[in-house]
CSV table of C-alpha atoms in Angstrom, one decimal:
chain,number,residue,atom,x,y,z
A,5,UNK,CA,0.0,0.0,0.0
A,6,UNK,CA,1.5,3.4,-0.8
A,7,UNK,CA,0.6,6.5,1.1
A,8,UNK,CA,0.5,9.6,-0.3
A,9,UNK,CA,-1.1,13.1,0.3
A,10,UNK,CA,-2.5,13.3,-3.1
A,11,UNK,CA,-2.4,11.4,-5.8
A,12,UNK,CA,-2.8,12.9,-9.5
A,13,UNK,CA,-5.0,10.3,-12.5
A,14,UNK,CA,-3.1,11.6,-15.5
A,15,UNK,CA,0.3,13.0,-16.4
A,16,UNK,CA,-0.9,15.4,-19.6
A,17,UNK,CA,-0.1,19.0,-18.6
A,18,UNK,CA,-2.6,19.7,-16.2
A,19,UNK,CA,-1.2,16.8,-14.0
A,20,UNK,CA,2.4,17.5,-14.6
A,21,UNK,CA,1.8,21.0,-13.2
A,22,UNK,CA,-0.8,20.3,-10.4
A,23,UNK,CA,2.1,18.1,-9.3
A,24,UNK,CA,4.3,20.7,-9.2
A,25,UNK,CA,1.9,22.8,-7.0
A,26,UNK,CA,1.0,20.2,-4.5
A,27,UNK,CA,5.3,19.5,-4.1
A,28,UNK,CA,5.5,23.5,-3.8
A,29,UNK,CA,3.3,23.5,-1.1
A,30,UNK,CA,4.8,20.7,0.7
A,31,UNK,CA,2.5,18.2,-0.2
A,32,UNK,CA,4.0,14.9,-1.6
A,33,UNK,CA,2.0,13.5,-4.5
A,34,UNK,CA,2.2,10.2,-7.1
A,35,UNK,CA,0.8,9.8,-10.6
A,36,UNK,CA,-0.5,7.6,-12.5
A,37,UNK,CA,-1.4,7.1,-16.2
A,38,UNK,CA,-3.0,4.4,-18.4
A,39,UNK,CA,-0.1,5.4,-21.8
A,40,UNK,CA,2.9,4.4,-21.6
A,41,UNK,CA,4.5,8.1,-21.9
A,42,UNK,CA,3.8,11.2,-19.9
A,43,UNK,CA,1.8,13.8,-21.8
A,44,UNK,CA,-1.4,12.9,-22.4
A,45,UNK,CA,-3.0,14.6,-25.6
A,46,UNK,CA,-0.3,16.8,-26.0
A,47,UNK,CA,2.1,14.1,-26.9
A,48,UNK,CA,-0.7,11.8,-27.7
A,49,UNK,CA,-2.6,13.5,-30.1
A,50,UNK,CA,-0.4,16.5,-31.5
A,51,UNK,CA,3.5,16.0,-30.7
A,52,UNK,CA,4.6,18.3,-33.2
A,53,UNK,CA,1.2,20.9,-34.0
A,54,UNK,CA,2.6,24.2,-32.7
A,55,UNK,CA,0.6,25.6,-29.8
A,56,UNK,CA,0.1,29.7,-29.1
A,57,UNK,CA,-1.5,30.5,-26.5
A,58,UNK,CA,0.4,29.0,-23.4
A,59,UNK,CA,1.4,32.4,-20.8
A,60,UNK,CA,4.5,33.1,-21.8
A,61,UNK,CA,5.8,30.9,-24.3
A,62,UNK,CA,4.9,32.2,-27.9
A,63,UNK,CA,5.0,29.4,-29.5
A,64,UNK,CA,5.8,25.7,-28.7
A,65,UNK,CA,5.1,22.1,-29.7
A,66,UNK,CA,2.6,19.4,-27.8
A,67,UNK,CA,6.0,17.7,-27.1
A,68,UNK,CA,8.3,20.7,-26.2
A,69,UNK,CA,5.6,21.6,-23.9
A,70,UNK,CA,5.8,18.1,-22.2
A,71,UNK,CA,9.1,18.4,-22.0
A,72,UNK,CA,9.5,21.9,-20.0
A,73,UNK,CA,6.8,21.0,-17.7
A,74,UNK,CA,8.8,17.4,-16.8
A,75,UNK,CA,12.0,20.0,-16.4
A,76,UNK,CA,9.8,21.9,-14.1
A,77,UNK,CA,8.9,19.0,-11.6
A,78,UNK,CA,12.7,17.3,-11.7
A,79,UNK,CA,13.6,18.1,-8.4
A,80,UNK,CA,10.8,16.9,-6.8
A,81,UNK,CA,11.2,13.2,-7.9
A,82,UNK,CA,7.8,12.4,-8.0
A,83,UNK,CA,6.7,8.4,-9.0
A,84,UNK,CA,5.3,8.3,-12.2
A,85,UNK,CA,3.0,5.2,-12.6
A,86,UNK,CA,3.1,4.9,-16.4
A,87,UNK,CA,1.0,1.8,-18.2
A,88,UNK,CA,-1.7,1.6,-15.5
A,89,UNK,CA,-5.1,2.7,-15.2
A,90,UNK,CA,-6.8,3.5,-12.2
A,91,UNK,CA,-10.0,1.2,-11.9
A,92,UNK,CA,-11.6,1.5,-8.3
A,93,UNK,CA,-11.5,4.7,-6.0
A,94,UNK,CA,-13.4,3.8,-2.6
A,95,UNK,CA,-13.7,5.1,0.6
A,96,UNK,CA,-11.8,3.8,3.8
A,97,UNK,CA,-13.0,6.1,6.6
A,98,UNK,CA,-11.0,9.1,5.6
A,99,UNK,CA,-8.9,8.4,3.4
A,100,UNK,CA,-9.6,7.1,-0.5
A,101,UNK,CA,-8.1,3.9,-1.5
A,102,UNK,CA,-7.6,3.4,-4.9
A,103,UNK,CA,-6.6,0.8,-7.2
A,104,UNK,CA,-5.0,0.3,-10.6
A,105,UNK,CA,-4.8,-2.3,-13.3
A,106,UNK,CA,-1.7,-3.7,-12.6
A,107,UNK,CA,-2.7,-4.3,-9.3
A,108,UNK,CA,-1.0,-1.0,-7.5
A,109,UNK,CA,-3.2,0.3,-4.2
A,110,UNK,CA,-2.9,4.1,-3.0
A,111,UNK,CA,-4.2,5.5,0.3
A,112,UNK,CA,-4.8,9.2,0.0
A,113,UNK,CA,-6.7,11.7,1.8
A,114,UNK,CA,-6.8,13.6,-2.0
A,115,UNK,CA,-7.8,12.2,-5.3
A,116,UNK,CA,-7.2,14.9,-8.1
A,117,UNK,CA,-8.5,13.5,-11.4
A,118,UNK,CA,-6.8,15.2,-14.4
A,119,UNK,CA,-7.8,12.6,-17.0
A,120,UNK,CA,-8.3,14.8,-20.1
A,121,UNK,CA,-11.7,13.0,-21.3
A,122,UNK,CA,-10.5,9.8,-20.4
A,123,UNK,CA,-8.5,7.3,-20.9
A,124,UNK,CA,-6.8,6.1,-24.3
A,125,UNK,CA,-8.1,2.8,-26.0
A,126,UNK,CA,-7.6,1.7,-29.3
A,127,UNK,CA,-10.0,2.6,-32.2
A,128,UNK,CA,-11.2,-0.8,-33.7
A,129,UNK,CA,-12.9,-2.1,-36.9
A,130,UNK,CA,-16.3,-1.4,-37.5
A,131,UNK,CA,-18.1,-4.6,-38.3
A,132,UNK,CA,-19.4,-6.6,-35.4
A,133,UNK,CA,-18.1,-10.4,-36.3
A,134,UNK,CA,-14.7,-8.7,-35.3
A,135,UNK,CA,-15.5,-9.2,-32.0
A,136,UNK,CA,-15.5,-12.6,-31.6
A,137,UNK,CA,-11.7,-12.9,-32.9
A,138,UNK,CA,-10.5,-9.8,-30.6
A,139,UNK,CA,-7.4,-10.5,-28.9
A,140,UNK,CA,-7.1,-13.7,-30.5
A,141,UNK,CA,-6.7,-13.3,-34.6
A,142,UNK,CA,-7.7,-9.2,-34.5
A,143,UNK,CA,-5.8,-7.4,-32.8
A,144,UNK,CA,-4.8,-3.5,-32.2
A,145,UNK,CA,-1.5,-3.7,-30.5
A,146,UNK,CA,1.3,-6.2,-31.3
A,147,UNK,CA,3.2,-7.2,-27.9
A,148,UNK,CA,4.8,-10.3,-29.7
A,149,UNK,CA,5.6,-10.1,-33.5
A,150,UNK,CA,7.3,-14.2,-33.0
A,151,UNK,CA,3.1,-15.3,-33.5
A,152,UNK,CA,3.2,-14.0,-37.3
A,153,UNK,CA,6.1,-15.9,-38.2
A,154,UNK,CA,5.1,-18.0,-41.3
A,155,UNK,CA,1.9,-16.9,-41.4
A,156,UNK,CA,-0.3,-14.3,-43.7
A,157,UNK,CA,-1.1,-11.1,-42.1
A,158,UNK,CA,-3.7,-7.8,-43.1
A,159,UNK,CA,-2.6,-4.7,-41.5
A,160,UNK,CA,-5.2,-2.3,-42.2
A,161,UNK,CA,-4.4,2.0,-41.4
A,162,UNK,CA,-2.1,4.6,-42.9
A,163,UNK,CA,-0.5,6.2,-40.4
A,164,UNK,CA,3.3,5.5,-39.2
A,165,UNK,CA,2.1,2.1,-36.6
A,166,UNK,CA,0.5,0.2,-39.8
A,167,UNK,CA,3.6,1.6,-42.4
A,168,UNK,CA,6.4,0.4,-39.5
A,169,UNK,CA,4.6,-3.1,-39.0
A,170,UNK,CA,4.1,-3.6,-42.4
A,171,UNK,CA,7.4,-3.1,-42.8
A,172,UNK,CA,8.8,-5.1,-40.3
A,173,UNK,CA,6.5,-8.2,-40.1
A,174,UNK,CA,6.6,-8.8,-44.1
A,175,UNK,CA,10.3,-10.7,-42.9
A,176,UNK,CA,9.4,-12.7,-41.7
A,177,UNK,CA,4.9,-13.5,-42.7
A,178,UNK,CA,2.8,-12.8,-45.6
A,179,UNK,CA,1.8,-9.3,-45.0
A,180,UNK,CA,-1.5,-7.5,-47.0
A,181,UNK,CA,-1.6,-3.5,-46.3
A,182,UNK,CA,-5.5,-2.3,-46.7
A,183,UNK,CA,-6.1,1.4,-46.8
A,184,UNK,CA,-8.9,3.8,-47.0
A,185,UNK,CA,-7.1,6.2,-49.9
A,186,UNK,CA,-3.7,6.3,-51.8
A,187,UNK,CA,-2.4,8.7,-49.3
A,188,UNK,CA,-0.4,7.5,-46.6
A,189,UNK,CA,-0.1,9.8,-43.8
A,190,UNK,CA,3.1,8.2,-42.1
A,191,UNK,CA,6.9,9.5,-42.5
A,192,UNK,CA,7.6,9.9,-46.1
A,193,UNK,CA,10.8,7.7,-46.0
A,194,UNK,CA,8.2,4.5,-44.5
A,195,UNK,CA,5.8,5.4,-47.2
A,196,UNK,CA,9.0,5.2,-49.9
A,197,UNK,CA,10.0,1.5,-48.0
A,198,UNK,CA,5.9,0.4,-48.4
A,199,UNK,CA,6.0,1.4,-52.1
A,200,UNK,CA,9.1,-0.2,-53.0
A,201,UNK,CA,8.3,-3.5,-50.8
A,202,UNK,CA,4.8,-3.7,-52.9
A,203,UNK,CA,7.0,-3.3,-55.7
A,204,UNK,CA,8.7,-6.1,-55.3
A,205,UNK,CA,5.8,-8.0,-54.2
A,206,UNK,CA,7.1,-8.4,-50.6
A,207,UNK,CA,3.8,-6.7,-49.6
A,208,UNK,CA,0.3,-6.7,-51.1
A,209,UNK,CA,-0.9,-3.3,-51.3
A,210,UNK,CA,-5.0,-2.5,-51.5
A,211,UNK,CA,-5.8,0.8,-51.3
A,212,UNK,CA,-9.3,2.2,-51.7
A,213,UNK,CA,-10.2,-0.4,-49.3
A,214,UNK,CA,-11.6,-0.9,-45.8
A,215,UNK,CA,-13.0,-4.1,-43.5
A,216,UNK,CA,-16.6,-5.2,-44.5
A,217,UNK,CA,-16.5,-8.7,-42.3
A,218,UNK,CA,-14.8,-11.0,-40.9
A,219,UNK,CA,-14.9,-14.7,-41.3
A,220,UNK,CA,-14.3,-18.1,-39.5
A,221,UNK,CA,-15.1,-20.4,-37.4
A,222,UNK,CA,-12.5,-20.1,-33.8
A,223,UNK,CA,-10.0,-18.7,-35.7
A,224,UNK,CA,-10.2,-15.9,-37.9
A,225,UNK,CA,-9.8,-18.1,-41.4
A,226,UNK,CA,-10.5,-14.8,-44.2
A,227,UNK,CA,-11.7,-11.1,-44.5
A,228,UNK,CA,-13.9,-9.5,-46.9
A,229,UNK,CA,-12.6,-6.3,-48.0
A,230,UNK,CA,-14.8,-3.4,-50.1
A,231,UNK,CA,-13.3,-1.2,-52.5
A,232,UNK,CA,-15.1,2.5,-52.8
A,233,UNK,CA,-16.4,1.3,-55.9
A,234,UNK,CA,-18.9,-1.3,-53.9
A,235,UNK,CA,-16.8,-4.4,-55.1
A,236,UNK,CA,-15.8,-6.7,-52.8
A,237,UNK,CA,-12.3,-9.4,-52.4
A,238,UNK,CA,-12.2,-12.0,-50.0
A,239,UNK,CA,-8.4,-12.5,-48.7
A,240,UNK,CA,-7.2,-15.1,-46.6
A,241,UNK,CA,-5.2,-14.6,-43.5
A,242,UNK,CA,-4.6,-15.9,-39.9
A,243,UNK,CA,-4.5,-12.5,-38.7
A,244,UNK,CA,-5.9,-8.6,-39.0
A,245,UNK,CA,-4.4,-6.3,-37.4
A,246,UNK,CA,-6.0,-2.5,-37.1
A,247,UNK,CA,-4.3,0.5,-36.7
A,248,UNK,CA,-6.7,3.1,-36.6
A,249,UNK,CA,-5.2,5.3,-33.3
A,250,UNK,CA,-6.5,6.2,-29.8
A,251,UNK,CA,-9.7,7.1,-28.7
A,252,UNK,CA,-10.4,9.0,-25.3
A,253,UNK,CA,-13.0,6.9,-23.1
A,254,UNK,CA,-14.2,8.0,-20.0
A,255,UNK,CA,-14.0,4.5,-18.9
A,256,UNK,CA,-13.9,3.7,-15.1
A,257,UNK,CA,-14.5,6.8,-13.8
A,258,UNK,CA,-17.9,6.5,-14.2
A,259,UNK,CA,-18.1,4.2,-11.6
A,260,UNK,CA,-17.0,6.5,-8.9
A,261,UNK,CA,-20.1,8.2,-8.2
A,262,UNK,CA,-19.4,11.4,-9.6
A,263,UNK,CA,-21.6,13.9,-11.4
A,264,UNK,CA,-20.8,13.6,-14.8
A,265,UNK,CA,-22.7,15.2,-17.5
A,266,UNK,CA,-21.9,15.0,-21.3
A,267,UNK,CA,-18.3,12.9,-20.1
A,268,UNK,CA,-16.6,15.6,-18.0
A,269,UNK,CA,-16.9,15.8,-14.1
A,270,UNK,CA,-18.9,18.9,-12.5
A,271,UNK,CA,-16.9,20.8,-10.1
A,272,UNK,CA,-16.7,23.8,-7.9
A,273,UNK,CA,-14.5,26.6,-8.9
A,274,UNK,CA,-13.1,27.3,-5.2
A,275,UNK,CA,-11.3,23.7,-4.6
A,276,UNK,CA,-12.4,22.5,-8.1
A,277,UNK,CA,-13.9,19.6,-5.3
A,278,UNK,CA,-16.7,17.1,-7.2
A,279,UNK,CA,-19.4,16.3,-5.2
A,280,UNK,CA,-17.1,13.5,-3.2
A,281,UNK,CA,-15.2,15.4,-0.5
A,282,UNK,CA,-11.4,15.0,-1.4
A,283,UNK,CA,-12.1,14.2,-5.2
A,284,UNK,CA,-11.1,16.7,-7.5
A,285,UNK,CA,-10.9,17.0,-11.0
A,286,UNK,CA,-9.1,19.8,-13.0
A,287,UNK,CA,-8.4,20.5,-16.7
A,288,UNK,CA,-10.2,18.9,-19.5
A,289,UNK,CA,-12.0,16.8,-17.6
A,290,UNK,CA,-13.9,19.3,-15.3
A,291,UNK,CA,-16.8,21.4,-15.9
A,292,UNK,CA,-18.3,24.1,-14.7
A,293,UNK,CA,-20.4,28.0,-15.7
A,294,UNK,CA,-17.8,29.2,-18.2
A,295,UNK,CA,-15.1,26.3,-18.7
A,296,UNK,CA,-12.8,26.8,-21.3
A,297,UNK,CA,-10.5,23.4,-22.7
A,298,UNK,CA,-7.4,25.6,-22.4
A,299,UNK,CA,-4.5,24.2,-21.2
A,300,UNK,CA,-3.8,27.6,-19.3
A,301,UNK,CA,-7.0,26.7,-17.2
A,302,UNK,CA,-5.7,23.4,-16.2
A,303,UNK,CA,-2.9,25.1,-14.7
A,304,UNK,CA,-5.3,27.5,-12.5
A,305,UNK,CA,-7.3,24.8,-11.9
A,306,UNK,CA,-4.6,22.5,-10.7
A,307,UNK,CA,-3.1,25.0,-8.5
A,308,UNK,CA,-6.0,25.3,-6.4
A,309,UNK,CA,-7.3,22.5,-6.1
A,310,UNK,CA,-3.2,21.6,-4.7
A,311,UNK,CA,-4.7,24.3,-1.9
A,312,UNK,CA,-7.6,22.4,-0.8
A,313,UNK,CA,-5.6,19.1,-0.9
A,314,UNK,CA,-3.3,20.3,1.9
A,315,UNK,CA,-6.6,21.1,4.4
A,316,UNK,CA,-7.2,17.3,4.0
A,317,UNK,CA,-3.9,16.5,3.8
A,318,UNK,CA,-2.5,18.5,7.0
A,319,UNK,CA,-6.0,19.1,9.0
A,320,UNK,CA,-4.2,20.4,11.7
A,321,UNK,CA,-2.0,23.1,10.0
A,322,UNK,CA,-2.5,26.1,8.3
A,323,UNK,CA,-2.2,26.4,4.6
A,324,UNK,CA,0.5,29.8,4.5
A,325,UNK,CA,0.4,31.7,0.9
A,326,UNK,CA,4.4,32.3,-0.2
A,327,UNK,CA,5.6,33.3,-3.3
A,328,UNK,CA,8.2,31.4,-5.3
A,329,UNK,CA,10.2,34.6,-5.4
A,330,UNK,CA,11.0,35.0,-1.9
A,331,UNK,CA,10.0,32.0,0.4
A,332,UNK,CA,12.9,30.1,1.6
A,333,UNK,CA,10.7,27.2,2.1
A,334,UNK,CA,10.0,26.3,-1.2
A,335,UNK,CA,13.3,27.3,-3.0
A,336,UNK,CA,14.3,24.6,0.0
A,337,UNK,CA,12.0,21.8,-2.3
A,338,UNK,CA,13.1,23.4,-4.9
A,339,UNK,CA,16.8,22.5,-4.4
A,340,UNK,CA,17.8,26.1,-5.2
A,341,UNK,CA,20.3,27.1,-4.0
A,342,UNK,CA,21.1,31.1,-2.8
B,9,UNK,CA,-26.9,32.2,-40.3
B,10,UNK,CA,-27.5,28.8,-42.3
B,11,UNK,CA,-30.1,26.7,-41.5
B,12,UNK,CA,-28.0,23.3,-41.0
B,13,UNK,CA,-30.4,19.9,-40.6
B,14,UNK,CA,-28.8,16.8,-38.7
B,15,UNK,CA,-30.1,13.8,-39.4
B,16,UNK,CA,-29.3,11.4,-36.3
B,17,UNK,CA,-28.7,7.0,-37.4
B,18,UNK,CA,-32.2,6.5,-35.7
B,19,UNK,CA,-33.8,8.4,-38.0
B,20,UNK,CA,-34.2,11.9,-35.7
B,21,UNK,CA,-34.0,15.1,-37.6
B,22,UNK,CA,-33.0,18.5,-35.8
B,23,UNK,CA,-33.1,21.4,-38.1
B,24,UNK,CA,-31.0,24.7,-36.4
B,25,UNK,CA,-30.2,28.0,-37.1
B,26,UNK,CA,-26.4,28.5,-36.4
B,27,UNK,CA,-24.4,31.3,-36.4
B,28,UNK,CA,-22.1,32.3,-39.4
B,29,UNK,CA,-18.5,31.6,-37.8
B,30,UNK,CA,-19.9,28.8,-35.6
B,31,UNK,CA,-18.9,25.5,-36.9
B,32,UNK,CA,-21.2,22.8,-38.0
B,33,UNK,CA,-20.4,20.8,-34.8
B,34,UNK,CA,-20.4,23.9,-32.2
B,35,UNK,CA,-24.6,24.0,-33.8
B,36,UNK,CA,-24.4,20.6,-32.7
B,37,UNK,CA,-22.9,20.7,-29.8
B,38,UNK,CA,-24.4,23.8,-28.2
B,39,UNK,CA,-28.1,22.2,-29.2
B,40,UNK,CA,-27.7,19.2,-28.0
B,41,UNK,CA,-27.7,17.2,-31.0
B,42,UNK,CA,-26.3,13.4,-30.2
B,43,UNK,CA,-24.3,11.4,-32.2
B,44,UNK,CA,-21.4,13.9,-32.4
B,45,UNK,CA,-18.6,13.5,-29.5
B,46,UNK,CA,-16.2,16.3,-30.3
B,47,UNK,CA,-13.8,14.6,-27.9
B,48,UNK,CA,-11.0,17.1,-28.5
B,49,UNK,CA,-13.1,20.3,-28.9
B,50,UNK,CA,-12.9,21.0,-32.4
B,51,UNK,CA,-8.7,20.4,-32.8
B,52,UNK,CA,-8.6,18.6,-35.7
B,53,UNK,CA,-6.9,15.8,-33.1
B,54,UNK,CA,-9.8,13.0,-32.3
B,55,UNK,CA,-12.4,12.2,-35.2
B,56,UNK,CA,-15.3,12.0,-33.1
B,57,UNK,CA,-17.1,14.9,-34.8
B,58,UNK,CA,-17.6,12.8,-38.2
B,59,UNK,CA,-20.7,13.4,-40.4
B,60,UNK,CA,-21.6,12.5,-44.0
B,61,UNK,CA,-22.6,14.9,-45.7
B,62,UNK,CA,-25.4,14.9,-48.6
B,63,UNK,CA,-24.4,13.9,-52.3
B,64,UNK,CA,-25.5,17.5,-53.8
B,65,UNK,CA,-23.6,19.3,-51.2
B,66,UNK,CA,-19.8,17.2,-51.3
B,67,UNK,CA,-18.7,19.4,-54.0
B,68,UNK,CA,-20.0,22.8,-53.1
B,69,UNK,CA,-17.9,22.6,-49.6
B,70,UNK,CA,-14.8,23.8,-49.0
B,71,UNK,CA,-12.2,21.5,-49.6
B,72,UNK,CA,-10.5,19.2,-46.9
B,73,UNK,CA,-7.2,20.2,-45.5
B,74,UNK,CA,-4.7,17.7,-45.0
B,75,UNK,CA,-4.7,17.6,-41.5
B,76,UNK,CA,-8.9,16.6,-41.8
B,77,UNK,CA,-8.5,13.7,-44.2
B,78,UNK,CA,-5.6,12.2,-42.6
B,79,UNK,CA,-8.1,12.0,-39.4
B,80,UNK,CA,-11.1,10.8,-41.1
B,81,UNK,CA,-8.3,7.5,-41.4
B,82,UNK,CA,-9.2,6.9,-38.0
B,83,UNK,CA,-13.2,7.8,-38.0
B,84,UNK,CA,-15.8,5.1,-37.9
B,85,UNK,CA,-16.5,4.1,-41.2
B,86,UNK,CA,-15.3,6.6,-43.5
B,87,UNK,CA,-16.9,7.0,-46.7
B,88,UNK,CA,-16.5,9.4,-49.8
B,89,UNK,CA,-18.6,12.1,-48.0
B,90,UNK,CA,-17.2,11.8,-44.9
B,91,UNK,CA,-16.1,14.9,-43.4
B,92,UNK,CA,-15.3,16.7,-40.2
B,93,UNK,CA,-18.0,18.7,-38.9
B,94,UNK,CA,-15.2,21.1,-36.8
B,95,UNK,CA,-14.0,22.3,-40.4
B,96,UNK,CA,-16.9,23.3,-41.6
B,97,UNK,CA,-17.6,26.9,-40.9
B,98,UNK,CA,-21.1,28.4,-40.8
B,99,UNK,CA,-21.5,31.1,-43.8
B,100,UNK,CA,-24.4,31.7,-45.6
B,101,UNK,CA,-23.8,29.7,-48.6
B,102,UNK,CA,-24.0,26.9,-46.0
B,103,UNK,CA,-28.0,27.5,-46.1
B,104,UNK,CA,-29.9,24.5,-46.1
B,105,UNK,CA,-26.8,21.9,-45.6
B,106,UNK,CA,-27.8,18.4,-44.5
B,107,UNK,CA,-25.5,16.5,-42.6
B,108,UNK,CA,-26.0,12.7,-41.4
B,109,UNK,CA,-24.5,12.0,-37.7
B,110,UNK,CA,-23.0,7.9,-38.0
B,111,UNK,CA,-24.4,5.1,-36.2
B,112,UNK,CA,-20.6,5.6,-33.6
B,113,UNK,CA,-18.2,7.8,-33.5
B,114,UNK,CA,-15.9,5.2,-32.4
């Protein structure tokens, strides 16, 4: 069991930097997130789109953003639990005990959810009989390529995942790349590597083509593909593999007896407290007369609801305002020195 | 303003007045149209604000970016007509636009 003051449901901005008010303020603090990099959309969803209107900085990337708000929280070593999703937040007397995935248990007086909309799953095919092969012959992730050795696989996207596993499993298996248009939208050099293994017939290449069904018995045994023309080619493979991207879901945090409305969590705009005393939720997530999705108001929100952790947190001190500038305190967790 | 109609999968139809500047998925959102998600508030970034568009109105549209077709890779059942319905901006000469709101958005 690991005790902790607060702890923080995802490390996109809004996380990063609540966890660098609640370690200002003396508070110690762990986070967790279901990726398996800190970021969140920012590094999720646009990398390397420029963003404007962050205080201060004119101009910078989804990434470079990440990147000075990890610098920003260095000193404070904070646990970052990456690849694991918070399922089950319940109460024990005062204190919230909460679980993950990977079977992890927190006890903290101070929940702060900062979970964008949700967790990230993967996007999957649209027609239903895919189902029934999932995790088995259909997958959306590849943890080991060894099971395609020898054997015919359809990779269907055109982003860089589908380009690099094409790529790479048509070593070794049979491998059929299905996309929606010509255009590839992954790095030009993979699309060049695609075109030239097609070429060669190392890879078959269908473009103008997405899933209609999917068909066999146990094992996925053959796909139906449509063109846009209507026409439709059966293939036969062992596996089909989708890569399609991420999708937020709001996923367990619907279960914690939260008001949510429309996917995002209703708050107060004192403590950004939910209606569970000592669950918060800031950025994305929250809601409340006049939010705006701006990173910027993450960072407001996230630094007070960091205030009304510590009344939980230390119920028998007083919460002192400092400034950064001049307390000795914090330039003390800060590691700077004078 | 432009009179935009959504046409839901089950067959509900919700015809809206929407601003000029507004986009196509702000009338939907602010009206409470369902069907369209609009996970990342209109960045380009999620797909979740797909809608097909009618036949007679796919060529009198602006065009698609790049950006919006290389997400409409990752919406639910893409089709010719597919588009984004945070890229389309609310002018006049959007009057009387009929978009149909998939069956998921994911």
């Amino acid at each position: 069991m690991i005790k902790t003051d607060a702890l923080i449901i995802g490390a996109g901005p809004t996380g990063l930097f609540t966890a660098h008010q609640l370690k200002l303020i003396g508070l110690s603090c762990e986070i967790v997130d279901n990726l398996d990099k800190i970021g969140g959309q920012c590094i999720e969803l646009y990398p390397d789109k420029p963003i404007y209107d962050i205080p201060a900085v004119p101009e910078c990337t989804g990434e470079e953003l990440t990147n000075n708000l990890i610098n920003q929280i260095k000193a404070f070593n904070i646990p970052i639990h990456l690849n694991e999703r918070v399922d089950e937040v319940k109460k024990e007397n005062d204190s919230w005990l909460v679980k993950t995935n990977a079977g992890k248990n927190f006890s903290t007086p101070n929940v702060i959810i900062a979970g964008g909309v949700g967790s990230f799953e993967p996007r999957k095919f649209a027609p239903k009989e895919c189902e029934k092969f999932e995790n088995q012959s259909i997958l959306y992730s590849i943890k080991d390529k060894k099971i395609f050795e020898g054997k015919t696989v359809s990779i269907f996207g055109g982003g860089d995942s589908a380009l690099d596993w094409a790529v790479e499993l048509s070593k070794n298996s049979k491998v059929n790349l299905i996309h929606r248009r010509d255009d590839f939208r992954g790095a030009q050099s993979t699309v060049d590597k695609v075109n030239e293994l097609a070429k060669a017939g190392t890879i078959n290449l269908y473009t103008k083509y997405q899933l209609a069904n999917a068909n066999g018995k146990n094992n996925l045994e053959s796909i139906d593909i449509k063109h846009d023309d209507g026409k439709i080619k059966n293939i036969k493979t062992d596996f089909a593999l989708g890569f399609f991207g991420l999708i937020m879901q709001l996923g367990p945090i619907a279960n914690w007896g939260l008001n949510i409305d429309k996917k995002t969590v209703e708050v107060d705009t004192e403590k950004f407290e939910t209606n569970q005393k000592g669950i918060y939720a800031v950025g994305d997530i929250c809601n409340y007369p006049g939010k705006l999705k701006l990173i910027l108001s993450g960072f407001h929100e996230g630094a007070l609801a960091a205030r009304a952790c510590f009344k939980l947190a230390r119920p028998d001190e007083k919460y002192r305002f400092e400034f950064t500038t001049s307390s000795k305190a914090i330039k003390n967790r800060l590691g700077v020195k004078e | 303003m432009a009179k935009i109609t959504y046409n839901t999968h089950d067959s509900k139809t919700y015809t809206i007045d929407v601003q000029n500047g507004l986009t196509v998925m702000e009338g939907a959102v602010q009206n409470d149209i369902p069907g369209i998600d609009a996970d990342c508030g209109g960045g380009m970034a999620c797909a979740t604000c797909h809608v097909y568009v009618n036949e007679e109105w796919k060529d009198k549209l602006p065009a698609k970016e790049d950006g919006e077709e290389d997400m409409l890779d990752m919406a639910f059942e893409p089709k010719q007509n597919s588009r984004l319905s945070c890229q389309l901006i609310v002018a006049d000469e959007l009057d009387g636009l009929i978009v149909n709101i998939p069956s998921k958005q994911a």
